[in-house]
Short mmCIF file of C-alpha atoms and ligand atoms in Angstrom, two decimals:
data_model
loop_
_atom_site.label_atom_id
_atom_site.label_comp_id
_atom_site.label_asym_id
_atom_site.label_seq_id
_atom_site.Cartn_x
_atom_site.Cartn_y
_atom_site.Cartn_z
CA UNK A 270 -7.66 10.46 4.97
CA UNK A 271 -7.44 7.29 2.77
CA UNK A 272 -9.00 5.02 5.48
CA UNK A 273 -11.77 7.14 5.59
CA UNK A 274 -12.42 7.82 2.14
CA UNK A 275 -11.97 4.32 0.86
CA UNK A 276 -14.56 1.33 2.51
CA UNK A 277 -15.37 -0.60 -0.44
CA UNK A 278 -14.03 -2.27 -3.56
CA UNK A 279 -17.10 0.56 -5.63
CA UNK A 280 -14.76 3.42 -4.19
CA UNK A 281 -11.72 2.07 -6.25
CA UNK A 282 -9.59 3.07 -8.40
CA UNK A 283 -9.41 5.84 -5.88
CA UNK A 284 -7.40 8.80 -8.02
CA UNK A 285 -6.52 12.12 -6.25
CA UNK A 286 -3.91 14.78 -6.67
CA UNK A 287 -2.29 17.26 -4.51
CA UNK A 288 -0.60 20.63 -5.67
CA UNK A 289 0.93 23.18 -3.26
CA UNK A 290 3.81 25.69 -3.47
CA UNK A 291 6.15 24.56 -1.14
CA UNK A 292 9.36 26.48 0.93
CA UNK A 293 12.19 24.33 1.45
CA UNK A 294 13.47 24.76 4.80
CA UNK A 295 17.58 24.36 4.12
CA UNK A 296 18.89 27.26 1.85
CA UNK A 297 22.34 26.36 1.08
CA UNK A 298 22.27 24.19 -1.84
CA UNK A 299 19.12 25.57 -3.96
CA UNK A 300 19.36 26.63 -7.86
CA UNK A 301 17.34 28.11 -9.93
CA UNK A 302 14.38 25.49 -11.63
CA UNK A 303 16.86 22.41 -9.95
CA UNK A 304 16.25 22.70 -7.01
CA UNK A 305 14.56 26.32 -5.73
CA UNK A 306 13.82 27.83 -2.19
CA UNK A 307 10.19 27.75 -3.59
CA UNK A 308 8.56 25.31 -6.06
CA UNK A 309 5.31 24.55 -6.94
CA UNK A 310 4.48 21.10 -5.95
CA UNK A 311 2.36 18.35 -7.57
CA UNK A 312 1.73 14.66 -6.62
CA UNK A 313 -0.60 12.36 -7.89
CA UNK A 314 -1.55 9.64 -5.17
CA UNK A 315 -3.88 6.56 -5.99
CA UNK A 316 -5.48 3.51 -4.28
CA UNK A 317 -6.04 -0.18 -6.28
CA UNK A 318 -7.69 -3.20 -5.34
CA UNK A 319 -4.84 -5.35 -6.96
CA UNK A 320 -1.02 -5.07 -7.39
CA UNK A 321 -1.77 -5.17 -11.43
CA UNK A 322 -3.90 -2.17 -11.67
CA UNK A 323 -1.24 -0.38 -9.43
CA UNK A 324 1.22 -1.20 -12.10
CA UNK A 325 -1.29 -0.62 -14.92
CA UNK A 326 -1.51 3.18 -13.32
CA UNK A 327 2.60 3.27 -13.18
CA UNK A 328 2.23 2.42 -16.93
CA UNK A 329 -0.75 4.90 -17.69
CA UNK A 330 2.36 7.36 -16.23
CA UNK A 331 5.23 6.85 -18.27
CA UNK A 332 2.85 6.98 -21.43
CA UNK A 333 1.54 10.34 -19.90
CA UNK A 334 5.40 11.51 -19.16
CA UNK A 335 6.06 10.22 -23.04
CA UNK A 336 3.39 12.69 -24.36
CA UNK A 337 4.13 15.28 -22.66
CA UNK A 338 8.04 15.72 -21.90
CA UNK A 339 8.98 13.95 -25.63
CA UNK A 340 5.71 15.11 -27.43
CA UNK A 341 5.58 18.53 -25.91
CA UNK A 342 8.77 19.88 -24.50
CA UNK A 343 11.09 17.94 -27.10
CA UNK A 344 12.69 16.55 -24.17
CA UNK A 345 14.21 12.74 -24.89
CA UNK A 346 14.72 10.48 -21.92
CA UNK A 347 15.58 6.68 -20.65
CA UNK A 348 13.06 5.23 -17.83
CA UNK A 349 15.06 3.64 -15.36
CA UNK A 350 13.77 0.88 -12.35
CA UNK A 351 16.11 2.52 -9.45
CA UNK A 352 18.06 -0.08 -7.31
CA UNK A 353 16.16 -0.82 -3.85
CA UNK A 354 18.32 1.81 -2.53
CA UNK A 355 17.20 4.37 -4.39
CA UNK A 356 13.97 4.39 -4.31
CA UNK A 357 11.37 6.61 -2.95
CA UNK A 358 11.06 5.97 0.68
CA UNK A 359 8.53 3.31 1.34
CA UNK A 360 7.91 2.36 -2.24
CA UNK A 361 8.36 -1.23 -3.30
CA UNK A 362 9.18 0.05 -7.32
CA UNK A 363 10.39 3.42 -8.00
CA UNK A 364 10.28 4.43 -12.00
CA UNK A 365 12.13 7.71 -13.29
CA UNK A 366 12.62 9.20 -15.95
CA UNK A 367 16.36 10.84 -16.70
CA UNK A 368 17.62 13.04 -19.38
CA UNK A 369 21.18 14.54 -20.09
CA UNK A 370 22.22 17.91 -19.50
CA UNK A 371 24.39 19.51 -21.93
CA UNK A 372 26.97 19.32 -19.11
CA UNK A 373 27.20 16.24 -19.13
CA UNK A 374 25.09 15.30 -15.95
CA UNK A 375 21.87 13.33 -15.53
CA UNK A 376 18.76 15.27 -14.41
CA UNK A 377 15.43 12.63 -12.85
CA UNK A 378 12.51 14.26 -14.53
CA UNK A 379 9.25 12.61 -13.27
CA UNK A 380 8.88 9.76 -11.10
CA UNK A 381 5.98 7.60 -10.38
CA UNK A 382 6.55 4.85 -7.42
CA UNK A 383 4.35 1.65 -6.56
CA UNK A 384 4.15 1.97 -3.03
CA UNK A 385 2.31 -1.38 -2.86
CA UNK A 386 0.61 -1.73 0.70
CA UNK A 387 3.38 -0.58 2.78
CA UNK A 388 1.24 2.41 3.39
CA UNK A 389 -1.81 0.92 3.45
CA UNK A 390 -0.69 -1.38 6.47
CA UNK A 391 0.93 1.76 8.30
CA UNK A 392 -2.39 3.64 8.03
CA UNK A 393 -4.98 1.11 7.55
CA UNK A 394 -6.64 1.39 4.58
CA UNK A 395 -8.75 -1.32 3.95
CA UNK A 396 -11.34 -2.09 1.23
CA UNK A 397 -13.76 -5.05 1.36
CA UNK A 398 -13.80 -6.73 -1.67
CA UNK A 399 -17.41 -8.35 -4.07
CA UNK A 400 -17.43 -11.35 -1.73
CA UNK A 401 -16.97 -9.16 1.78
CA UNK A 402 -13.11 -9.79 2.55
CA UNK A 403 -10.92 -7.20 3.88
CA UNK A 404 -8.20 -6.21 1.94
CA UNK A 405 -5.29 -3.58 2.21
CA UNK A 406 -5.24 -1.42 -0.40
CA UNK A 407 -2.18 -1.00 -3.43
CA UNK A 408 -1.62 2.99 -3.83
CA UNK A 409 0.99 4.77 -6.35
CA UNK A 410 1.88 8.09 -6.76
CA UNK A 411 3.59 10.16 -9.34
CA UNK A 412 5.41 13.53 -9.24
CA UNK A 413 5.60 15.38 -12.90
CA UNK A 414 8.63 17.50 -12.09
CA UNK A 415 7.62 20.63 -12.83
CA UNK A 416 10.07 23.21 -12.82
CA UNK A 417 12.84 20.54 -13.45
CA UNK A 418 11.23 19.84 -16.75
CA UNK A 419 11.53 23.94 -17.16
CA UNK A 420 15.04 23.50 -16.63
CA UNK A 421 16.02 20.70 -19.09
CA UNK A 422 13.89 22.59 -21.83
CA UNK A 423 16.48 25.50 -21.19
CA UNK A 424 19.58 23.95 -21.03
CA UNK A 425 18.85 20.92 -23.94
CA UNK A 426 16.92 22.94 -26.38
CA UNK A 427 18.66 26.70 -25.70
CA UNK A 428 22.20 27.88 -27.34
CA UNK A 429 24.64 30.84 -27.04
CA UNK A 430 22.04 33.35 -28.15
CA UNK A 431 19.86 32.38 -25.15
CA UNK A 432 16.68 30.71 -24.92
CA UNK A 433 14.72 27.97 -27.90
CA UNK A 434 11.27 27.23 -26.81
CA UNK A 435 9.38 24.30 -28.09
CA UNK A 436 6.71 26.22 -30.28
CA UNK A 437 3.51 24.49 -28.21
CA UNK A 438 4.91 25.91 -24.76
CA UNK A 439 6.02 29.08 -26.16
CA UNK A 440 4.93 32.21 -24.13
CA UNK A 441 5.12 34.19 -27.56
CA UNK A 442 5.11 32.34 -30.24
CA UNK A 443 5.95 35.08 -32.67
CA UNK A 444 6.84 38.82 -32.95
CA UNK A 445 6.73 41.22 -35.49
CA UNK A 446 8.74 43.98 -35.51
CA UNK A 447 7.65 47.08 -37.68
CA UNK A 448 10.21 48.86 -39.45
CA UNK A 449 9.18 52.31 -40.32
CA UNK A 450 9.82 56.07 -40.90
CA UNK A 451 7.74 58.94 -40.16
CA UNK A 452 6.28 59.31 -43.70
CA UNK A 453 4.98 55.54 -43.82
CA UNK A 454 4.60 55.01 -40.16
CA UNK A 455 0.67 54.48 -40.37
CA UNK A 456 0.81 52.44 -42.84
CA UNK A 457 3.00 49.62 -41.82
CA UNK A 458 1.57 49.96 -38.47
CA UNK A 459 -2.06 49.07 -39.20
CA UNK A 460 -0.30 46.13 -41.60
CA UNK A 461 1.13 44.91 -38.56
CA UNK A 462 -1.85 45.01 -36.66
CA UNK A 463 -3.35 43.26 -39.46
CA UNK A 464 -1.53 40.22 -39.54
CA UNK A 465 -1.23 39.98 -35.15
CA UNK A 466 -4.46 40.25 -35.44
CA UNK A 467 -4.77 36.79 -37.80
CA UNK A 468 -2.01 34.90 -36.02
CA UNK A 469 -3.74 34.96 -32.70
CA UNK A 470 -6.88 33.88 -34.26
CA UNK A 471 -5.42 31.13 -34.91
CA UNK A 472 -4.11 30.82 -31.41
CA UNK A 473 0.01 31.69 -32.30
CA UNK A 474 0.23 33.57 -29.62
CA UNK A 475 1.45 37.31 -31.35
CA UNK A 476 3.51 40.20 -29.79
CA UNK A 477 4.62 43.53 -32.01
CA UNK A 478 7.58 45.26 -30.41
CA UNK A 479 7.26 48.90 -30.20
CA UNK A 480 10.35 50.13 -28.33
CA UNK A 481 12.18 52.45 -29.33
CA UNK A 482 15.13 50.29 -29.12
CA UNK A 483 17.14 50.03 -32.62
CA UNK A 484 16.95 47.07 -34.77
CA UNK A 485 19.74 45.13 -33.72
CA UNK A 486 18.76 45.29 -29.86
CA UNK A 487 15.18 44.32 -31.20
CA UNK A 488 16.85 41.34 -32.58
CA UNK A 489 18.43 40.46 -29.81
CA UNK A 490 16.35 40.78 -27.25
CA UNK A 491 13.73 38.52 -28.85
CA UNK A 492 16.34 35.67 -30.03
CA UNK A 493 17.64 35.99 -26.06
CA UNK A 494 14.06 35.30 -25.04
CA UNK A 495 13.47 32.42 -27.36
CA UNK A 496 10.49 33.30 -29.34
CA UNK A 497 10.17 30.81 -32.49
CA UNK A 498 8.82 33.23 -35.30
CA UNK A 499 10.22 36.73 -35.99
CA UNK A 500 8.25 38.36 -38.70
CA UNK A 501 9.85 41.63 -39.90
CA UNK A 502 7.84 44.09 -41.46
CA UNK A 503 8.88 47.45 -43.57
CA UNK A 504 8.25 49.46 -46.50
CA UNK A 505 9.88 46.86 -48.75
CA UNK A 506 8.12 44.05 -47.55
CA UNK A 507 4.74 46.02 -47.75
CA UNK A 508 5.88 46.74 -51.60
CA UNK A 509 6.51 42.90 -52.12
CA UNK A 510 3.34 41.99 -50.12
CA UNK A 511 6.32 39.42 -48.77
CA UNK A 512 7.42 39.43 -45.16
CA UNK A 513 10.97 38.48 -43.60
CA UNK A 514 10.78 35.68 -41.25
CA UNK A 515 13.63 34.76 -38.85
CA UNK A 516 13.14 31.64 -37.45
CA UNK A 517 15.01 30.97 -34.13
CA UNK A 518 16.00 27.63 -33.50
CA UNK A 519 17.93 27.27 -37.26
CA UNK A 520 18.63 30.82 -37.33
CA UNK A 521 17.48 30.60 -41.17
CA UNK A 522 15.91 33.53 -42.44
CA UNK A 523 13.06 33.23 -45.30
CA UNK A 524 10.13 35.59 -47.48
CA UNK A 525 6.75 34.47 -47.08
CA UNK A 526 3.66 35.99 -48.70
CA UNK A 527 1.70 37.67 -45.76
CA UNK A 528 -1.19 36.37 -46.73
CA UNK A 529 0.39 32.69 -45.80
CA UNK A 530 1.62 33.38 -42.71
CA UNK A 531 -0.44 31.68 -40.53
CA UNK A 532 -0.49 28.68 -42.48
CA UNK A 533 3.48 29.09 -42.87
CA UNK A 534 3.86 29.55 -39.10
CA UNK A 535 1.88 27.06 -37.44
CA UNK A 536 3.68 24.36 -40.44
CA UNK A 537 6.60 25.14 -39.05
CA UNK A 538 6.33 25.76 -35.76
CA UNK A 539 5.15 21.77 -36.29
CA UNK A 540 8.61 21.15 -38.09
CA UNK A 541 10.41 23.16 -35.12
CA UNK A 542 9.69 20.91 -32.79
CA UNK A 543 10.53 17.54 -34.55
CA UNK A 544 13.86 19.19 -35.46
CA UNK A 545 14.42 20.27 -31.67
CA UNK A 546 13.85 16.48 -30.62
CA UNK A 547 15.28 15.21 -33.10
CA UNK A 548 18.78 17.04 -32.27
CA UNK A 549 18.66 16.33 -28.42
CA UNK A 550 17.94 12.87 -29.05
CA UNK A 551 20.74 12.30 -31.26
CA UNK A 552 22.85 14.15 -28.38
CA UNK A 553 21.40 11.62 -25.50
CA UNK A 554 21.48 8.47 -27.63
CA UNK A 555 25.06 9.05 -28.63
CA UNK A 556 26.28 9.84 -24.99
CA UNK A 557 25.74 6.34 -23.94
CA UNK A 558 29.04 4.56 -24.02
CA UNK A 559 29.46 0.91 -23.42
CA UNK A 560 32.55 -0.04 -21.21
CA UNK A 561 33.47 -3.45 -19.81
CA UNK A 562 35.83 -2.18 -16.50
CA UNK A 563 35.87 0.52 -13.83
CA UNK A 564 38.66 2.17 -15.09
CA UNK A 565 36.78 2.71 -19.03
CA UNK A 566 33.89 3.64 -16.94
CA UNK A 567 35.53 6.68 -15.66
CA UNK A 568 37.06 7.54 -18.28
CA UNK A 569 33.63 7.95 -19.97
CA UNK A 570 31.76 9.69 -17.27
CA UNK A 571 34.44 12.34 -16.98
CA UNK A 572 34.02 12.96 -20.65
CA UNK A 573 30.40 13.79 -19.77
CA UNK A 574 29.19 10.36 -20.96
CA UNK A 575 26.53 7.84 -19.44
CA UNK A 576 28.16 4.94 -19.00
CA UNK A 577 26.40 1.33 -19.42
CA UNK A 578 27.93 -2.04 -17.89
CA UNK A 579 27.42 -4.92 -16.38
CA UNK A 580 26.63 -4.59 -12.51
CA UNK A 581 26.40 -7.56 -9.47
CA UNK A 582 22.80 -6.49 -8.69
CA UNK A 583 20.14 -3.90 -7.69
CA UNK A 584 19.39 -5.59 -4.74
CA UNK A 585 20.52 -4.65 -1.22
CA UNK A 586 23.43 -6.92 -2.20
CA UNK A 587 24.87 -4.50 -4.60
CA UNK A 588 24.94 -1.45 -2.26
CA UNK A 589 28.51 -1.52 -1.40
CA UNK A 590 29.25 -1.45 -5.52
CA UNK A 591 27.55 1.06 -6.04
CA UNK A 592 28.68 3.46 -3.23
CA UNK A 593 32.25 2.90 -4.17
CA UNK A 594 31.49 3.79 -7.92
CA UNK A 595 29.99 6.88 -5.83
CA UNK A 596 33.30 7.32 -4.26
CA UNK A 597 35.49 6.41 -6.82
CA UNK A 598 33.45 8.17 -10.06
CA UNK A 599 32.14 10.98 -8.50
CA UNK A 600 28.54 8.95 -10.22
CA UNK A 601 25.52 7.24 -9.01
CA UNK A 602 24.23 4.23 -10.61
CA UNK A 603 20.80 5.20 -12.21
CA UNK A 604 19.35 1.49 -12.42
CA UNK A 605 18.41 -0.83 -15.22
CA UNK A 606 16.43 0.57 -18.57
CA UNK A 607 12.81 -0.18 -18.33
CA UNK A 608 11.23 -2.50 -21.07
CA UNK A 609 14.58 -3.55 -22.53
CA UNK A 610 15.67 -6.96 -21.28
CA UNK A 611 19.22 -6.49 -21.13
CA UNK A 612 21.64 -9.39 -20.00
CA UNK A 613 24.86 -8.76 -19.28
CA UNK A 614 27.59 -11.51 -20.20
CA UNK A 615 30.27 -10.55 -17.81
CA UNK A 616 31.54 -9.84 -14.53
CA UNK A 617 30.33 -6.99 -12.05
CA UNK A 618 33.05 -3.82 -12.93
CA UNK A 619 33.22 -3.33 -9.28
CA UNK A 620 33.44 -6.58 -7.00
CA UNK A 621 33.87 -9.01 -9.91
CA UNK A 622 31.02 -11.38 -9.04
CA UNK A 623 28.95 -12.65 -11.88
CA UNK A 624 27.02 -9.63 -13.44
CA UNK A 625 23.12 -10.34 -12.95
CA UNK A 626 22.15 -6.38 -14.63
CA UNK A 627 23.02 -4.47 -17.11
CA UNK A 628 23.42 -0.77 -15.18
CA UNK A 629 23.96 2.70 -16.25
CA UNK A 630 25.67 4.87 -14.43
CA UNK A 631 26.48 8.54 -14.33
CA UNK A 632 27.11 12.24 -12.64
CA UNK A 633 23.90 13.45 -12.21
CA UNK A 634 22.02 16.72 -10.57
ZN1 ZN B 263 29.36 -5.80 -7.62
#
């Protein structure tokens, strides 16, 4: 469709996106958000008229996958340049982003490849440029990782209790539960009303639970599904004008004048999230573990760790090292940090050659 759509240099960039849900033909080894029967898939795929603005788009990528996974989600990762032989198929530069599971393996979040013109040659898509020559075109594309981002948000942010959501992706954002008896039923009931009523005006997104469940299964239920904000509402707190909220992710409970909760609420739903980031990035940043031989290395991965050393090279060259660290670990080697010009002093941990990358290695999903 490309080398239809695209003649001249006026019809670049050329940006377009596909989404689809998509049935994966094998069965055997799906899991639930990782890797499901069905997922709902999205691709990004874009024509340039130079290498630079195909790299340019790569970049415009990773900043969109910062604001988003980090800025959004709470969800900290590394960008990693995967060695030629693990890259997309046909792409010349593949770019993923990985975080850590709580189990100690690596997940790839999104990706976003420069597939250069190895494409463009196979399907002949050609632009003519301002002074009439004929050119191949440069495409990218870029896959967000939908439901994989769903399931790093579950495992990184949630605990024992169940699930934490990140208060801007929160399907209910908070729920107030009426405590009452028959005599002031009415009463706290309109209250309640009241003050939903408020919270979704200002677009916290408000459930009350009426069930005639007791308290404590109330409790539960709503800490199991994750909701930030649990306002509490009863005679006393009517009395006080002061209601009880629980607040999820610290488990601290506080008063707060009603008439200040939707100022309280969206403050700290704002604080919430910085303090959910903030913990998962102290847990990825202190998983890395420097080690200078094979043997420290698996050591460290076994522990859970990501493991970064000094590596022969990412070239076809350094294949064979890295499939018997595949072998021997039970771990893949992820590539070399993006942006960081690391360089290693030492030998290769596998073959012993002189290092020419500084790698990081782990188990991953
Ligand atoms: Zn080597």
């Amino acid at each position: 469709m490309f080398s239809l759509w695209i003649r001249s240099y006026k019809d670049l960039p050329f940006k377009t996106y596909q989404r689809a849900q998509v049935f994966r033909y094998e069965t055997k080894a799906t899991r639930p958000f990782l890797r499901s029967r069905e997922f709902h898939w999205i691709e990004t795929h874009n024509a340039f008229d130079s290498k630079e603005n195909a790299f340019k788009q790569a970049e415009e990528d990773m900043e969109t996958t910062k604001e988003v996974l980090l800025e959004i989600f709470g969800i900290p990762f590394i960008f990693f340049e995967r060695p030629q032989w693990d890259k997309f198929p046909g792409a010349e530069s593949t770019f993923a982003a990985d975080t850590l599971m709580p189990d100690g393996k690596i997940i790839q979040l999104p990706s976003t490849h420069i597939i250069s013109q190895n494409f463009t040659k196979a399907f002949n898509v050609k632009f003519t440029d301002e002074k009439g020559k004929e050119n191949f075109c440069w495409t990218t594309c870029y896959g967000p990782a939908i439901s994989r981002i769903f399931a790093a948000m579950i495992s990184i942010h949630g605990d024992e209790k169940g699930l934490i959501f990140p208060f801007p992706v929160a399907p209910v954002k908070a729920v107030i539960i009426p405590i009452f008896n028959e005599k002031n039923k009415e009463k706290v009931l309109k209250e309640t009303e009241e003050i939903k009523k408020k919270l979704i005006k200002e677009k916290i997104r408000t459930e009350i639970d009426l069930t005639d469940k007791n308290m404590g299964e109330k409790f539960y239920f709503w800490e199991m599904k994750g909701v930030p904000f649990r306002i509490d509402l009863g005679k006393k707190e009517l009395k006080e004008k002061k209601a009880t909220v629980f607040i999820r992710h610290s488990g601290k409970k506080t008063k707060e004048k009603i008439s200040n909760l939707n100022e309280f609420i969206l403050k700290e739903g704002k604080k919430q999230l910085v303090e959910l980031k903030e913990k998962s990035e102290n847990f990825f940043m202190n998983s890395v573990s420097e080690v200078h031989s094979i043997e420290e290395a698996k050591k460290q991965i076994e522990k859970g760790r990501i493991v970064k050393t000094e590596f022969c090279s990412v070239l076809m060259t350094g294949y064979s090292c890295a499939e018997k660290i595949e072998k021997q670990l039970n771990a893949s080697v992820r590539g070399t940090k993006l942006n960081e010009k690391e360089k290693p002093k030492g030998k290769c941990i596998v073959c012993g050659k002189k290092a020419e990358k500084i790698v990081y290695i782990a188990k991953s999903y």
